[in-house]
Short mmCIF file of C-alpha atoms in Angstrom, two decimals:
data_model
loop_
_atom_site.label_atom_id
_atom_site.label_comp_id
_atom_site.label_asym_id
_atom_site.label_seq_id
_atom_site.Cartn_x
_atom_site.Cartn_y
_atom_site.Cartn_z
CA MET A 284 85.29 67.87 125.01
CA THR A 285 86.06 70.38 122.26
CA GLY A 286 89.86 70.48 122.29
CA ASP A 287 92.23 69.43 119.52
CA ASP A 288 92.96 66.15 121.30
CA MET A 289 89.31 65.16 120.97
CA ARG A 290 89.32 65.94 117.27
CA LEU A 291 92.62 64.20 116.51
CA ASP A 292 92.31 61.07 118.66
CA PRO A 293 89.10 60.62 120.68
CA ALA A 294 90.10 57.10 121.75
CA LYS A 295 93.14 58.58 123.50
CA VAL A 296 90.95 61.14 125.26
CA TYR A 297 88.51 58.45 126.35
CA GLY A 298 91.36 56.32 127.67
CA ALA A 299 92.90 59.17 129.67
CA ALA A 300 89.52 60.21 131.07
CA ARG A 301 88.71 56.61 132.04
CA THR A 302 92.06 56.24 133.82
CA GLU A 303 91.51 59.41 135.85
CA HIS A 304 87.76 59.28 136.48
CA GLY A 305 86.42 55.82 135.71
CA GLY A 306 83.40 55.03 133.57
CA VAL A 307 81.47 58.24 134.36
CA VAL A 308 83.33 61.48 133.74
CA PRO A 309 82.38 65.11 134.58
CA VAL A 310 82.82 67.22 131.42
CA VAL A 311 82.02 70.65 130.03
CA LEU A 312 80.50 71.02 126.59
CA GLU A 313 80.39 74.04 124.28
CA GLY A 314 79.94 77.20 126.32
CA GLU A 315 80.99 75.60 129.62
CA VAL A 316 77.81 73.55 130.02
CA PHE A 317 78.20 70.76 132.57
CA ALA A 318 77.34 67.14 131.79
CA TRP A 319 78.31 63.59 132.72
CA LEU A 320 80.09 61.59 129.99
CA VAL A 321 79.23 57.90 130.30
CA LEU A 322 82.30 56.05 128.98
CA GLY A 323 81.94 52.65 130.57
CA TYR A 324 80.26 49.87 128.62
CA ARG A 325 78.49 48.51 131.69
CA GLU A 326 77.51 51.99 132.90
CA LEU A 327 76.10 52.88 129.50
CA LYS A 328 74.04 49.70 129.47
CA GLU A 329 72.77 50.55 132.94
CA VAL A 330 71.66 54.02 131.84
CA THR A 331 69.86 52.84 128.71
CA ARG A 332 68.09 50.02 130.55
CA ARG A 333 66.71 52.26 133.30
CA PRO A 334 64.43 54.70 131.44
CA GLN A 335 62.47 55.35 134.62
CA ILE A 336 65.60 56.97 136.07
CA PHE A 337 67.37 58.30 132.97
CA THR A 338 64.80 59.75 130.58
CA ARG A 339 65.11 61.10 127.05
CA ASP A 340 62.67 63.88 127.93
CA SER A 341 64.88 66.96 128.31
CA ARG A 342 62.21 69.17 129.85
CA GLY A 343 63.35 68.22 133.35
CA TRP A 344 66.91 69.41 132.71
CA THR A 345 68.21 71.81 135.37
CA PRO A 346 71.61 73.04 134.13
CA ARG A 347 74.08 73.56 136.92
CA GLU A 348 75.04 76.86 135.28
CA GLY A 349 71.49 78.09 135.80
CA SER A 350 70.87 78.81 132.12
CA ILE A 351 72.16 77.81 128.70
CA PRO A 352 74.20 80.34 126.69
CA ARG A 353 72.22 82.17 124.02
CA GLY A 354 72.67 80.51 120.61
CA TRP A 355 74.27 77.40 122.15
CA PRO A 356 75.44 75.21 119.19
CA LEU A 357 74.21 71.99 120.82
CA GLU A 358 70.74 73.38 121.46
CA PRO A 359 69.07 71.42 118.59
CA HIS A 360 70.14 68.20 120.31
CA THR A 361 68.73 69.13 123.73
CA VAL A 362 65.52 71.10 123.20
CA TRP A 363 62.50 68.84 123.57
CA ARG A 364 60.62 68.00 120.38
CA PRO A 365 57.44 65.93 119.88
CA ASN A 366 59.16 62.92 118.34
CA ALA A 367 60.29 59.47 119.43
CA VAL A 368 63.77 60.63 120.46
CA PHE A 369 62.50 62.85 123.28
CA ALA A 370 59.51 60.70 124.24
CA SER A 371 59.33 58.15 127.02
CA GLY A 372 56.95 55.50 128.28
CA GLU A 373 53.69 55.00 126.42
CA GLU A 374 54.20 58.07 124.24
CA HIS A 375 57.54 56.70 123.06
CA ARG A 376 56.00 53.31 122.30
CA ARG A 377 53.25 55.01 120.30
CA LEU A 378 55.55 57.22 118.22
CA ARG A 379 58.23 54.59 117.71
CA GLY A 380 55.57 52.04 116.79
CA ALA A 381 54.26 54.28 114.01
CA LEU A 382 57.77 54.89 112.70
CA THR A 383 58.85 51.26 112.75
CA ALA A 384 55.58 50.15 111.15
CA ALA A 385 56.09 52.58 108.26
CA LEU A 386 59.79 51.78 107.86
CA GLY A 387 59.01 48.08 108.12
CA ARG A 388 57.25 48.28 104.75
CA VAL A 389 60.47 49.35 103.01
CA ASN A 390 62.03 46.66 100.83
CA THR A 391 65.72 46.68 101.81
CA SER A 392 66.62 44.69 98.68
CA GLN A 393 65.22 47.51 96.56
CA VAL A 394 67.10 50.06 98.65
CA ARG A 395 70.29 48.09 98.09
CA ARG A 396 69.73 48.00 94.32
CA PHE A 397 68.92 51.71 94.31
CA THR A 398 72.16 52.42 96.20
CA LEU A 399 74.22 50.26 93.84
CA VAL A 400 72.84 52.00 90.74
CA ASN A 401 73.23 55.50 92.13
CA GLY A 402 76.67 54.62 93.45
CA GLN A 403 77.64 53.68 89.91
CA ARG A 404 76.32 57.03 88.68
CA LEU A 405 78.31 59.00 91.25
CA ILE A 406 81.47 57.03 90.45
CA ASP A 407 80.90 57.61 86.73
CA GLY A 408 81.06 61.31 87.48
CA PHE A 409 84.68 61.14 88.64
CA SER A 410 86.07 57.79 87.46
CA GLY A 411 87.57 59.24 84.28
CA ALA A 412 89.54 61.90 86.16
CA GLY A 413 91.61 59.49 88.22
CA ARG A 414 90.99 61.52 91.36
CA ALA A 415 88.09 62.46 93.64
CA GLU A 416 87.15 63.78 97.06
CA LEU A 417 85.10 60.92 98.42
CA VAL A 418 83.36 62.58 101.37
CA SER A 419 81.53 65.28 99.40
CA GLN A 420 81.38 63.44 96.07
CA TYR A 421 80.34 60.03 97.33
CA ALA A 422 79.88 59.22 101.03
CA MET A 423 77.58 62.15 101.82
CA PRO A 424 75.24 62.29 98.80
CA LEU A 425 74.66 58.56 98.26
CA PRO A 426 72.82 57.64 101.53
CA LEU A 427 70.80 60.84 101.31
CA LEU A 428 69.63 59.87 97.82
CA ALA A 429 68.53 56.50 99.17
CA LEU A 430 66.74 57.92 102.23
CA LEU A 431 64.97 60.60 100.23
CA ALA A 432 63.81 57.89 97.85
CA VAL A 433 62.47 55.90 100.79
CA PHE A 434 60.51 58.95 101.99
CA GLY A 435 59.43 59.99 98.48
CA PHE A 436 61.16 63.40 98.42
CA PRO A 437 61.60 65.12 95.03
CA PRO A 438 65.16 65.39 93.61
CA SER A 439 65.17 69.19 94.06
CA THR A 440 65.45 68.75 97.83
CA VAL A 441 68.70 66.76 97.77
CA ALA A 442 71.18 69.66 97.64
CA PRO A 443 69.57 71.93 100.27
CA LEU A 444 69.01 69.03 102.65
CA GLN A 445 72.60 67.86 102.27
CA ARG A 446 73.94 71.32 103.15
CA ALA A 447 71.60 71.80 106.08
CA ILE A 448 72.18 68.36 107.61
CA ALA A 449 75.96 68.79 107.31
CA ALA A 450 75.75 72.10 109.20
CA LEU A 451 73.54 70.52 111.85
CA LEU A 452 75.94 67.62 112.43
CA GLU A 453 78.93 69.94 112.79
CA CYS A 454 77.26 71.42 115.89
CA GLY A 455 78.58 74.88 114.98
CA ASP A 456 76.98 78.32 115.03
CA GLU A 457 74.86 77.49 111.96
CA ALA A 458 73.24 74.43 113.56
CA PRO A 459 70.04 76.09 114.86
CA ALA A 460 69.24 77.69 111.49
CA ALA A 461 70.07 74.43 109.70
CA ALA A 462 67.62 72.53 111.91
CA ARG A 463 64.86 74.98 110.96
CA GLU A 464 65.68 74.65 107.25
CA VAL A 465 65.47 70.86 107.40
CA MET A 466 62.11 71.08 109.15
CA ASP A 467 60.77 73.51 106.52
CA ILE A 468 61.67 71.13 103.69
CA VAL A 469 60.16 68.20 105.58
CA GLY A 470 56.96 70.17 106.16
CA GLU A 471 56.63 70.80 102.43
CA GLN A 472 56.96 67.08 101.77
CA VAL A 473 54.24 66.18 104.27
CA ALA A 474 51.90 68.72 102.68
CA ARG A 475 52.75 67.31 99.25
CA ARG A 476 51.92 63.76 100.29
CA ARG A 477 48.68 64.88 101.92
CA LYS A 478 47.58 65.97 98.45
CA GLU A 479 49.32 63.26 96.41
CA PRO A 480 49.84 59.99 98.36
CA GLY A 481 52.57 57.69 97.12
CA THR A 482 54.21 54.37 97.94
CA ASP A 483 56.73 55.77 100.40
CA VAL A 484 57.36 56.15 104.12
CA THR A 485 55.93 59.68 104.26
CA THR A 486 52.58 58.40 102.97
CA TRP A 487 52.65 55.41 105.32
CA LEU A 488 53.49 57.66 108.31
CA ILE A 489 50.52 59.88 107.47
CA SER A 490 48.30 56.80 107.50
CA GLN A 491 49.74 55.59 110.82
CA HIS A 492 49.47 58.95 112.60
CA ASP A 493 46.00 59.75 111.28
CA ARG A 494 44.78 56.64 113.07
CA MET A 495 46.54 57.54 116.32
CA SER A 496 46.30 61.31 116.66
CA VAL A 497 43.43 63.44 117.90
CA ASP A 498 43.46 65.85 114.96
CA ARG A 499 45.31 66.51 111.70
CA ALA A 500 47.37 69.41 113.07
CA ARG A 501 48.82 67.19 115.78
CA ALA A 502 49.34 64.35 113.31
CA ASP A 503 51.20 66.58 110.85
CA GLU A 504 53.46 67.92 113.58
CA GLU A 505 54.32 64.39 114.68
CA ILE A 506 54.93 63.25 111.09
CA ARG A 507 57.25 66.19 110.40
CA GLU A 508 59.19 65.43 113.56
CA GLN A 509 59.46 61.71 112.78
CA ILE A 510 60.78 62.39 109.28
CA TRP A 511 63.13 65.11 110.52
CA LEU A 512 64.50 62.68 113.08
CA THR A 513 64.94 59.73 110.72
CA VAL A 514 66.40 61.54 107.71
CA ASN A 515 68.77 63.64 109.82
CA ALA A 516 70.02 60.80 112.02
CA GLY A 517 69.94 58.15 109.29
CA HIS A 518 71.76 60.21 106.70
CA GLY A 519 74.36 61.55 109.11
CA ALA A 520 75.27 58.25 110.71
CA THR A 521 75.18 56.18 107.50
CA SER A 522 77.17 58.71 105.47
CA ILE A 523 79.85 58.95 108.11
CA TRP A 524 79.94 55.17 108.49
CA ILE A 525 80.64 54.90 104.74
CA ALA A 526 83.25 57.68 104.89
CA ASN A 527 85.02 56.02 107.83
CA VAL A 528 85.13 52.63 106.08
CA ILE A 529 86.57 54.28 102.97
CA GLU A 530 89.12 56.11 105.13
CA GLN A 531 90.29 52.73 106.42
CA LEU A 532 90.44 51.28 102.90
CA VAL A 533 92.50 54.12 101.46
CA SER A 534 94.84 54.83 104.38
CA ARG A 535 95.62 51.52 106.08
CA ARG A 536 97.83 49.08 104.25
CA ASP A 537 96.80 46.19 106.49
CA VAL A 538 93.13 46.71 105.61
CA GLN A 539 93.90 46.92 101.89
CA THR A 540 96.05 43.80 102.09
CA GLY A 541 93.31 41.96 103.96
CA MET A 542 90.77 42.88 101.30
CA TRP A 543 93.03 41.84 98.44
CA ALA A 544 94.12 38.62 100.16
CA GLY A 545 90.56 37.66 101.07
CA TRP A 546 90.89 37.38 104.84
CA MET A 547 88.83 40.55 105.26
CA ASP A 548 85.64 41.38 103.37
CA ILE A 549 83.30 44.36 103.17
CA GLN A 550 81.17 42.99 106.02
CA GLY A 551 84.23 42.71 108.23
CA ALA A 552 85.38 46.22 107.34
CA LEU A 553 81.94 47.60 108.18
CA ARG A 554 81.90 45.87 111.58
CA ALA A 555 85.48 46.84 112.43
CA THR A 556 84.71 50.47 111.65
CA LEU A 557 81.72 50.46 113.98
CA TRP A 558 84.04 49.28 116.74
CA GLU A 559 87.03 51.51 116.06
CA ARG A 560 85.55 54.60 114.39
CA THR A 561 81.86 54.53 115.12
CA PRO A 562 80.16 57.42 113.28
CA LEU A 563 78.08 58.53 116.26
CA GLN A 564 80.64 58.99 119.03
CA ASN A 565 78.61 60.75 121.72
CA VAL A 566 74.84 60.98 122.08
CA ILE A 567 73.08 63.83 123.85
CA GLY A 568 71.58 62.54 125.93
CA ARG A 569 69.71 61.35 128.98
CA TRP A 570 68.42 63.37 131.92
CA ALA A 571 68.28 62.03 135.46
CA VAL A 572 64.83 62.22 137.06
CA GLN A 573 66.19 61.42 140.54
CA ASP A 574 69.47 61.27 142.38
CA TYR A 575 71.34 58.12 141.47
CA GLU A 576 74.78 56.58 141.96
CA LEU A 577 76.35 55.52 138.66
CA GLY A 578 79.89 54.21 138.32
CA GLY A 579 80.76 55.62 141.74
CA ARG A 580 79.45 59.09 140.83
CA ARG A 581 76.51 60.85 142.44
CA ILE A 582 74.23 61.97 139.63
CA ARG A 583 71.81 64.70 140.67
CA ALA A 584 68.20 64.89 139.53
CA GLY A 585 68.08 67.16 136.47
CA ASP A 586 71.66 66.44 135.36
CA MET A 587 72.38 65.76 131.70
CA LEU A 588 74.27 62.64 130.62
CA VAL A 589 76.13 62.23 127.33
CA LEU A 590 76.32 58.61 126.17
CA SER A 591 79.74 57.90 124.70
CA LEU A 592 79.23 55.08 122.21
CA GLY A 593 82.82 55.48 121.05
CA GLY A 594 84.11 55.38 124.61
CA ALA A 595 82.04 52.29 125.46
CA ASN A 596 83.31 50.50 122.35
CA ALA A 597 86.87 51.17 123.53
CA ASP A 598 86.23 49.96 127.09
CA PRO A 599 89.01 47.56 128.18
CA CYS A 600 86.32 45.14 129.37
CA HIS A 601 86.14 43.93 125.74
CA GLY A 602 89.74 42.66 125.85
CA ASP A 603 92.00 42.80 122.79
CA GLN A 604 89.71 44.25 120.12
CA ARG A 605 91.97 43.15 117.27
CA ASP A 606 90.80 39.59 117.88
CA PHE A 607 87.12 40.19 117.18
CA THR A 608 86.21 43.52 115.57
CA THR A 609 85.60 42.03 112.13
CA HIS A 610 83.01 39.51 113.31
CA ASN A 611 81.67 40.59 116.74
CA GLU A 612 78.55 42.80 116.83
CA SER A 613 78.30 43.63 120.52
CA PHE A 614 79.38 47.22 119.84
CA MET A 615 77.27 50.11 121.10
CA SER A 616 77.06 51.87 117.74
CA TRP A 617 73.34 51.18 117.35
CA GLY A 618 72.66 52.32 120.89
CA SER A 619 70.93 50.20 123.51
CA GLY A 620 67.56 49.84 125.16
CA ALA A 621 64.25 51.29 124.03
CA HIS A 622 65.88 54.10 122.04
CA GLN A 623 68.36 52.05 120.04
CA CYS A 624 68.41 52.48 116.24
CA PRO A 625 65.04 51.27 114.89
CA VAL A 626 66.28 50.25 111.42
CA PRO A 627 69.92 49.05 111.50
CA ASP A 628 69.19 46.71 108.58
CA LEU A 629 68.32 49.66 106.33
CA ALA A 630 71.50 51.54 107.27
CA HIS A 631 73.54 48.38 106.74
CA ALA A 632 72.02 47.75 103.30
CA ILE A 633 72.93 51.27 102.16
CA ALA A 634 76.45 51.26 103.65
CA GLN A 635 77.36 47.81 102.37
CA ALA A 636 76.15 48.57 98.83
CA ALA A 637 78.00 51.90 98.80
CA VAL A 638 81.34 50.40 99.85
CA GLU A 639 80.93 47.32 97.64
CA VAL A 640 80.36 49.24 94.43
CA LEU A 641 83.25 51.63 95.12
CA TRP A 642 85.69 48.80 95.89
CA ASP A 643 84.50 46.86 92.86
CA ARG A 644 84.93 49.80 90.51
CA ILE A 645 88.15 51.29 91.92
CA PRO A 646 90.14 48.67 93.87
CA ASP A 647 93.44 50.57 93.46
CA ILE A 648 92.10 53.62 95.28
CA HIS A 649 94.54 55.38 97.64
CA LEU A 650 95.07 58.73 99.34
CA THR A 651 96.50 61.28 96.94
CA ASP A 652 99.06 62.33 99.55
CA PRO A 653 99.60 59.44 101.98
CA LEU A 654 101.99 61.59 104.04
CA GLN A 655 99.27 64.17 104.73
CA PRO A 656 97.24 63.18 107.82
CA VAL A 657 93.50 62.88 107.39
CA GLU A 658 91.71 65.86 108.93
CA TRP A 659 88.66 65.16 111.09
CA GLU A 660 85.59 67.27 111.68
CA PRO A 661 85.58 69.01 115.09
CA SER A 662 82.13 67.72 116.13
CA ILE A 663 82.03 66.07 119.55
CA MET A 664 79.11 63.95 118.39
CA MET A 665 80.38 62.55 115.11
CA ARG A 666 83.71 61.08 113.96
CA CYS A 667 84.01 61.97 110.28
CA PRO A 668 86.92 62.82 107.96
CA ARG A 669 86.65 66.35 106.63
CA GLN A 670 87.95 65.28 103.23
CA LEU A 671 89.28 62.15 101.54
CA PRO A 672 91.23 63.24 98.45
CA VAL A 673 92.08 60.03 96.56
CA SER A 674 93.75 58.96 93.33
CA PHE A 675 93.39 55.87 91.16
CA ASP A 676 93.80 54.66 87.60
CA PRO A 677 91.19 56.44 85.46
CA THR A 678 88.40 54.22 84.16
CA LYS A 679 85.59 54.66 81.69
CA PRO A 680 82.11 55.28 83.06
CA ARG A 681 80.34 51.95 83.54
CA ALA A 682 77.32 53.08 81.48
CA ALA A 683 79.45 54.07 78.51
CA ALA A 684 81.57 50.94 78.69
CA HIS A 685 78.83 48.35 79.22
CA GLY A 686 75.52 50.12 78.64
CA THR A 687 74.11 48.77 81.90
CA ALA A 688 73.75 51.74 84.22
CA ARG A 689 70.72 53.96 83.85
CA PRO A 690 69.94 57.15 85.72
CA ALA A 691 68.03 56.57 88.93
CA ARG A 692 66.07 59.21 90.72
CA PRO A 693 64.54 59.31 94.17
CA GLY A 694 61.00 57.98 94.18
CA GLY A 695 58.75 55.63 96.06
CA MET A 696 60.00 52.20 97.17
CA ARG A 697 57.71 49.40 98.24
#
């Protein structure tokens, strides 16, 4: 799961594994930790629709190795935490209900406008140079700005959160420390909103949890976990989604031609990317609470399962993907079942606005060196280009040329 083949072409790895093993594949993760990789579309649906057998609560995990290596890079994704990701049953419904109620008050039209304005500002920062690196200068910071605005974070938290979340998503040696840093910053925000309520999701979560929890200490812990979960997962997946769409726009002539000719639009490019280069490739995970036969494999109670969203999207059961990826939304990129993404509309609003404003401002964008292959991050969980160095005809900043763009800072959004 961590070899060069996985980094260079995961679809090829999924195909070879499916041919040899079927829809459920025995794998080893970092540090020789055993798990089952669920590649099959039908098998993945079966797992996510049977929470009584395959739980998100990792506390019943019994590693076949006996113990997990000290400092295991994937530990932040497996250690139980008191949030909706690791909850099940009534506790999951309670925590997810509070989160969706708070997020449901967010005006996605305002988020879209915020993303458009801040996208213009980021583009203004490099448009005059005729070159840029679009992962670090655009795809990563823009969704984080939007999400921090939704949660009411102050601007000073943008840079440290961006660094920490990037380290966490890479699943490297720095991941455990990065997870703690994110939680510290989130804790400061909860304390801030306790003293100074605003019109943001943090304030609304405090209100929701105060009504549900036994005491304030428990409520604050749950709120911190809910924010940690949403900002980390939302920023990572949405940023990489944007980066992967841009990678298609700047490296594939057929996509560029389709955009220019009008037979492909931004919506189609977003959908096709979720099929072919879904940001979240593999999700850790589910844990079997009893012995169970899945895809012809005998899963033992206590085993860990890794859900391969990328592998399920590439399952041959879908037929020829070229015929439908721009308009079909039956992909697994949002997950499935009770734990599927709670706010896909919010992620879509941010991603669509980000790609739209970039394509509108710089339609002649292209890789600076088209002969140099795009390098991909080594994470087994995410599929993200390490860098996207691009060139284009220099343009004047939109604010200077038209006087329309004004600085926008994170703040509350109703």
